[in-house]
Short mmCIF file of C-alpha atoms in Angstrom, two decimals:
data_model
loop_
_atom_site.label_atom_id
_atom_site.label_comp_id
_atom_site.label_asym_id
_atom_site.label_seq_id
_atom_site.Cartn_x
_atom_site.Cartn_y
_atom_site.Cartn_z
CA MET A 1 50.09 32.54 -0.89
CA ILE A 2 54.47 32.42 0.08
CA GLU A 3 55.95 31.17 3.53
CA ARG A 4 58.43 33.63 5.81
CA ILE A 5 60.69 32.70 8.74
CA VAL A 6 60.23 34.15 11.52
CA ILE A 7 62.73 33.57 13.63
CA ILE A 8 62.78 34.78 17.52
CA ASP A 9 65.58 33.78 19.05
CA SER A 10 67.12 36.39 21.77
CA VAL A 11 63.47 35.59 23.60
CA ASP A 12 62.91 32.35 26.10
CA PRO A 13 60.46 29.82 24.44
CA VAL A 14 58.94 28.68 27.37
CA SER A 15 58.22 32.45 28.34
CA PHE A 16 57.06 33.78 24.54
CA TYR A 17 55.32 30.54 23.36
CA GLY A 18 53.07 30.07 26.80
CA VAL A 19 52.44 26.40 29.19
CA ASN A 20 51.49 23.88 26.34
CA ASN A 21 51.65 26.75 23.88
CA SER A 22 48.36 28.60 25.08
CA ASN A 23 50.49 32.15 23.36
CA PHE A 24 50.75 30.31 19.87
CA GLN A 25 47.14 29.41 20.22
CA LEU A 26 46.00 32.94 20.57
CA ILE A 27 48.45 34.39 17.57
CA ARG A 28 47.19 31.05 15.23
CA ASN A 29 43.53 32.22 16.20
CA LEU A 30 44.59 36.37 16.08
CA PHE A 31 46.00 35.71 12.00
CA PRO A 32 43.09 33.52 11.45
CA LYS A 33 43.75 33.62 7.39
CA LEU A 34 48.18 32.29 8.66
CA ARG A 35 48.58 28.99 8.88
CA MET A 36 51.83 28.90 11.24
CA ALA A 37 53.56 26.06 12.81
CA ALA A 38 56.35 27.02 15.75
CA ARG A 39 59.58 24.37 16.76
CA GLY A 40 62.14 26.21 18.76
CA SER A 41 62.82 29.36 17.78
CA ILE A 42 61.25 29.57 14.57
CA ILE A 43 57.97 30.30 13.69
CA LYS A 44 56.80 29.02 9.30
CA VAL A 45 53.21 30.55 8.79
CA ILE A 46 52.03 30.70 4.79
CA GLY A 47 49.74 32.60 3.72
CA GLU A 48 49.00 36.31 1.61
CA ASN A 49 52.68 38.17 1.52
CA GLU A 50 50.70 41.84 2.82
CA GLU A 51 49.28 39.83 6.46
CA THR A 52 52.49 37.57 6.37
CA ALA A 53 54.59 40.63 6.82
CA LEU A 54 52.00 41.44 8.83
CA PHE A 55 52.18 38.69 11.34
CA GLU A 56 56.25 38.90 10.76
CA LYS A 57 55.45 42.05 12.23
CA LYS A 58 53.73 41.45 15.30
CA ILE A 59 56.08 39.17 16.14
CA LYS A 60 58.86 40.98 16.27
CA GLU A 61 57.03 43.85 18.90
CA LEU A 62 55.74 40.60 20.98
CA GLU A 63 59.25 39.63 21.36
CA ALA A 64 60.47 42.77 22.39
CA TYR A 65 58.03 42.70 25.53
CA CYS A 66 58.84 39.38 25.69
CA VAL A 67 62.84 40.22 26.16
CA ARG A 68 62.08 43.22 28.55
CA HIS A 69 59.36 41.26 30.50
CA ASN A 70 59.93 37.87 30.73
CA SER A 71 56.46 36.97 30.17
CA LEU A 72 53.50 37.50 28.35
CA PRO A 73 50.26 38.12 28.85
CA GLU A 74 47.54 37.84 26.68
CA GLU A 75 45.49 40.54 27.00
CA VAL A 76 49.27 42.36 25.47
CA ILE A 77 49.26 39.36 22.79
CA ILE A 78 45.51 40.74 22.07
CA ASP A 79 46.56 44.46 22.07
CA ILE A 80 49.87 44.28 20.12
CA ILE A 81 48.68 42.79 17.45
CA LYS A 82 44.93 44.00 17.29
CA GLY A 83 47.26 47.74 17.72
CA ASN A 84 45.84 48.62 20.62
CA GLU A 85 47.27 51.62 23.58
CA PHE A 86 48.27 48.76 26.24
CA LYS A 87 49.02 50.49 29.83
CA GLU A 88 52.77 48.45 30.39
CA LEU A 89 53.67 49.02 33.89
CA LYS A 90 56.68 51.98 33.76
CA LYS A 91 59.03 52.94 36.48
CA ASP A 92 62.11 54.94 36.42
CA ASP A 93 63.56 52.67 38.99
CA VAL A 94 63.14 50.08 37.04
CA ILE A 95 66.40 47.79 36.16
CA ILE A 96 65.08 44.95 34.82
CA TYR A 97 62.62 42.46 34.98
CA GLY A 98 63.15 39.35 36.56
CA VAL A 99 61.85 35.92 35.88
CA ASN A 100 57.66 36.03 35.13
CA GLY A 101 57.50 39.33 35.08
CA LYS A 102 58.54 40.28 38.45
CA PRO A 103 59.85 44.21 37.94
CA ILE A 104 63.71 43.99 39.95
CA THR A 105 64.36 47.99 40.83
CA GLY A 106 66.65 49.59 44.06
CA ARG A 107 64.30 50.24 46.83
CA THR A 108 67.24 51.68 49.67
CA PRO A 109 67.85 55.20 47.75
CA ASN A 110 71.95 53.84 47.97
CA GLN A 111 70.34 50.78 45.76
CA GLN A 112 69.51 53.51 43.15
CA LEU A 113 72.70 55.63 43.59
CA LEU A 114 74.65 52.74 42.78
CA VAL A 115 72.17 52.51 40.09
CA GLU A 116 72.84 55.98 39.01
CA THR A 117 76.97 55.37 40.35
CA PHE A 118 77.26 52.75 37.68
CA THR A 119 75.67 54.76 35.09
CA LYS A 120 78.61 57.68 35.22
CA ASN A 121 82.20 55.29 36.03
CA ASP A 122 83.39 52.64 34.63
CA LEU A 123 84.14 51.63 38.00
CA THR A 124 82.11 51.07 40.42
CA PHE A 125 82.56 49.96 45.05
CA ALA A 126 79.61 49.12 46.84
CA LEU A 127 80.26 49.07 50.60
CA GLY A 128 78.69 47.70 53.47
CA PRO A 129 76.93 44.86 55.63
CA ALA A 130 75.02 41.61 54.59
CA GLY A 131 71.33 41.70 52.68
CA THR A 132 72.08 45.59 51.62
CA GLY A 133 71.25 44.08 48.24
CA LYS A 134 74.89 45.03 46.87
CA THR A 135 76.04 42.50 44.97
CA TYR A 136 71.74 41.40 44.01
CA ILE A 137 71.69 44.85 41.76
CA ALA A 138 75.48 45.15 40.27
CA ILE A 139 74.10 42.16 38.24
CA ALA A 140 71.41 43.20 38.32
CA LEU A 141 72.72 46.02 36.25
CA ALA A 142 75.11 43.63 33.91
CA VAL A 143 72.03 41.61 33.07
CA ARG A 144 70.79 44.62 31.88
CA ALA A 145 73.59 46.42 30.41
CA LEU A 146 74.01 42.86 28.19
CA LYS A 147 70.10 42.54 27.39
CA ASN A 148 70.44 45.90 25.32
CA ARG A 149 73.23 44.98 24.16
CA GLU A 150 75.63 47.14 25.30
CA VAL A 151 78.22 44.46 26.11
CA ARG A 152 78.45 40.82 24.80
CA LYS A 153 79.78 39.14 27.31
CA ILE A 154 78.73 38.84 32.11
CA ILE A 155 81.60 38.02 33.94
CA LEU A 156 81.05 37.17 37.88
CA SER A 157 83.81 36.29 40.36
CA ARG A 158 84.32 35.68 44.17
CA PRO A 159 87.55 34.42 45.96
CA ALA A 160 87.37 30.74 47.42
CA VAL A 161 88.27 31.83 51.08
CA GLU A 162 87.61 29.42 53.20
CA ALA A 163 84.84 30.95 55.50
CA GLY A 164 85.59 28.30 58.79
CA GLU A 165 85.18 25.45 56.51
CA LYS A 166 87.90 23.47 54.51
CA LEU A 167 87.90 23.30 50.60
CA GLY A 168 89.68 20.53 50.23
CA PHE A 169 87.43 17.95 52.10
CA LEU A 170 84.38 19.55 49.80
CA PRO A 171 83.75 16.78 47.98
CA GLY A 172 84.32 16.31 44.50
CA ASP A 173 86.29 17.61 42.06
CA MET A 174 87.61 21.00 41.75
CA LYS A 175 84.11 22.71 39.58
CA ASP A 176 82.51 20.18 42.71
CA LYS A 177 84.27 22.18 44.99
CA ILE A 178 84.90 25.65 44.21
CA ASP A 179 80.13 26.11 42.94
CA PRO A 180 79.40 26.49 46.61
CA TYR A 181 81.70 30.00 47.00
CA LEU A 182 79.64 30.69 44.02
CA GLN A 183 76.40 29.64 44.27
CA PRO A 184 75.11 32.70 45.45
CA LEU A 185 75.73 34.31 41.88
CA TYR A 186 73.69 31.55 40.62
CA ASP A 187 71.21 32.39 43.06
CA ALA A 188 70.98 36.13 41.29
CA LEU A 189 70.87 34.39 37.92
CA GLU A 190 68.36 32.46 37.99
CA ASP A 191 66.03 35.52 39.80
CA MET A 192 66.43 37.72 36.42
CA ILE A 193 66.92 34.93 32.97
CA PRO A 194 64.92 31.82 32.85
CA ALA A 195 66.16 28.89 33.05
CA VAL A 196 66.67 27.68 29.71
CA LYS A 197 67.87 31.03 28.46
CA LEU A 198 70.47 30.92 31.46
CA LYS A 199 71.75 27.36 30.68
CA GLU A 200 72.29 28.89 26.74
CA TYR A 201 74.50 32.08 28.07
CA MET A 202 76.06 29.88 30.42
CA GLU A 203 76.79 27.38 27.56
CA THR A 204 78.76 29.49 25.01
CA LYS A 205 80.26 31.96 28.15
CA VAL A 206 77.82 35.21 27.42
CA ILE A 207 77.75 34.89 30.63
CA GLN A 208 81.25 33.62 32.84
CA ILE A 209 81.77 32.43 36.55
CA ALA A 210 84.42 32.20 37.93
CA PRO A 211 86.61 32.10 41.00
CA LEU A 212 88.77 35.36 40.93
CA ALA A 213 92.11 33.23 40.50
CA PHE A 214 90.79 32.27 37.14
CA MET A 215 91.21 35.87 36.18
CA ARG A 216 95.24 35.50 35.85
CA GLY A 217 96.28 37.34 32.45
CA ARG A 218 92.92 38.43 31.15
CA THR A 219 91.55 41.68 29.26
CA LEU A 220 87.71 41.65 29.43
CA ASN A 221 86.01 43.36 26.79
CA ASP A 222 82.54 44.63 25.98
CA ALA A 223 81.70 43.41 29.26
CA VAL A 224 80.35 43.69 33.02
CA ILE A 225 82.36 42.68 35.55
CA VAL A 226 81.47 41.77 38.81
CA LEU A 227 83.97 40.77 41.39
CA ASP A 228 81.86 39.78 44.86
CA GLU A 229 83.11 39.38 48.17
CA ALA A 230 86.08 41.65 47.34
CA GLN A 231 87.10 41.85 51.42
CA ASN A 232 88.82 38.30 50.72
CA THR A 233 90.86 39.49 48.42
CA THR A 234 95.27 40.41 48.92
CA THR A 235 96.26 43.65 48.17
CA HIS A 236 97.67 41.08 44.86
CA GLN A 237 94.39 39.64 43.75
CA ILE A 238 92.52 42.97 43.79
CA LYS A 239 94.63 45.04 41.54
CA MET A 240 95.00 41.58 39.10
CA PHE A 241 91.47 41.99 39.08
CA LEU A 242 91.03 45.84 38.68
CA THR A 243 93.69 45.70 35.95
CA ARG A 244 91.46 42.99 34.04
CA LEU A 245 89.25 46.11 32.76
CA GLY A 246 88.91 47.10 29.24
CA MET A 247 87.88 48.47 26.66
CA ASN A 248 84.21 48.95 26.65
CA ALA A 249 83.65 47.26 30.00
CA LYS A 250 82.43 48.33 33.16
CA MET A 251 84.12 46.91 37.00
CA ILE A 252 82.08 46.14 39.71
CA ILE A 253 83.61 45.34 43.68
CA THR A 254 81.71 44.62 46.21
CA GLY A 255 82.35 44.14 49.65
CA ASP A 256 82.43 43.99 53.33
CA ILE A 257 84.74 45.28 55.27
CA THR A 258 83.68 43.78 58.30
CA GLN A 259 83.59 40.28 57.55
CA ILE A 260 86.83 40.10 56.59
CA ASP A 261 87.73 35.47 56.45
CA LEU A 262 91.56 36.31 55.60
CA PRO A 263 94.41 34.93 58.32
CA ARG A 264 95.09 37.33 60.79
CA THR A 265 97.95 38.39 59.48
CA THR A 266 97.21 39.59 55.71
CA GLN A 267 95.90 42.60 54.66
CA SER A 268 92.66 42.93 53.40
CA GLY A 269 92.78 43.64 48.91
CA LEU A 270 89.70 45.92 48.84
CA ILE A 271 90.56 48.06 52.30
CA HIS A 272 93.57 48.34 50.77
CA ALA A 273 92.44 49.10 47.52
CA LEU A 274 89.52 51.53 49.02
CA ARG A 275 92.72 53.48 50.08
CA VAL A 276 95.28 53.34 47.34
CA LEU A 277 92.48 54.89 44.53
CA ARG A 278 90.26 57.65 46.45
CA ASN A 279 91.30 60.48 44.33
CA VAL A 280 91.61 58.94 40.73
CA PRO A 281 89.06 59.79 39.06
CA GLY A 282 85.75 57.83 37.05
CA ILE A 283 85.43 56.28 40.11
CA GLY A 284 82.21 55.46 42.00
CA HIS A 285 81.87 54.40 45.70
CA VAL A 286 78.48 53.48 47.06
CA GLU A 287 77.80 52.64 50.92
CA PHE A 288 75.56 51.47 51.78
CA SER A 289 74.21 50.52 55.64
CA LYS A 290 72.02 48.50 57.83
CA LYS A 291 69.00 50.93 56.69
CA ASP A 292 69.48 49.20 53.26
CA ILE A 293 69.13 45.48 54.40
CA VAL A 294 66.59 44.32 52.78
CA ARG A 295 66.46 40.83 54.11
CA HIS A 296 64.20 39.45 56.31
CA ALA A 297 63.71 42.18 59.05
CA LEU A 298 65.16 39.56 61.90
CA VAL A 299 69.07 39.93 60.17
CA GLN A 300 69.06 43.89 60.54
CA ARG A 301 68.15 43.24 64.77
CA ILE A 302 71.55 40.41 64.01
CA VAL A 303 73.58 43.06 62.21
CA GLU A 304 73.27 45.54 65.36
CA ALA A 305 73.40 43.19 68.08
CA TYR A 306 76.56 42.09 66.62
CA GLU A 307 77.98 45.31 66.28
CA LYS A 308 76.48 46.18 70.35
CA PHE A 309 78.02 42.86 71.20
CA ASP A 310 81.54 44.44 70.20
CA LYS A 311 81.89 47.91 71.03
CA GLU A 312 81.24 46.38 74.67
CA HIS A 313 83.82 43.28 74.15
CA GLU A 314 86.35 45.40 72.27
CA ASN A 315 89.00 45.10 74.26
CA ASP A 316 87.87 41.76 75.82
CA PRO A 317 90.57 38.79 75.24
CA LYS A 318 88.12 36.30 75.99
CA THR A 319 86.47 37.23 72.64
CA ASP A 320 88.22 34.64 70.72
CA GLU A 321 86.68 34.99 67.75
CA PRO A 322 87.79 38.37 65.58
CA THR A 323 84.58 40.58 63.77
CA SER A 324 86.38 39.12 60.73
CA LYS A 325 85.11 35.98 61.14
CA LYS A 326 81.41 36.61 61.29
CA GLU A 327 79.74 34.30 58.28
CA GLU A 328 77.35 37.02 55.58
#
């Protein structure tokens, strides 16, 4: 009899062990000759050498499945341990599996094009109106690269530009004031990474979320870097950000040039960068349209109504609020 220790440190324990340890109890029943106990990411098992070696092999297979799908159904546990072939959901357009095993895919042709463009280029611009999934797909691609160990970290950034509200009037310290601007990035991550694992990634700075101003002076290696709401950068800010790109790194810039919240006298860095970099090789461009909107069906009609209104009142001096001030 020997004691063997198996470590499952790359998976969310709740997803792996199941609610009330139901998955672990099933594993225990499928290995009746072994005595085992689990605490956190460590499983101790006692038994014959051959049996414990098989146990470790099967646990690692289960871990790999759980890492990929963020779930571990009972039927999969039984099939893997018994050596049966199981029908795994296979889709060419699945980017990653989110929380509870939900597949995250490119739902429109342009979302799928963004996936392909990201694969081929180290810098990708994704442009389009609100609700087209630009940011969501960009973050999914970053999470996939991290899970596949293609990079060591994810860096997500947004310019903290006021869209009608005043930053100074928000309560709390600087982090409290800035976090609301970054909340859409947190929301996407929470869809894709189990809460315990996400907290670990944030605490160890494997995933970093920071305002654009915090990027100055850094060289970002071995990372996927996403700049969201890039239409609200100045020309100096976006140049600074683009030149942070380091070795073995990829960058995605998302933005909507119809929703610029900068002062009227300030040129959008995104528009300027697109003009300057249009002929530079190694840079991909994907333009989304109203047809790519994947939010509530009403969002597409709202976008169309605003566009119609803007065209009808283009030269109307009574229209005080410019088109660039609409809020996503």
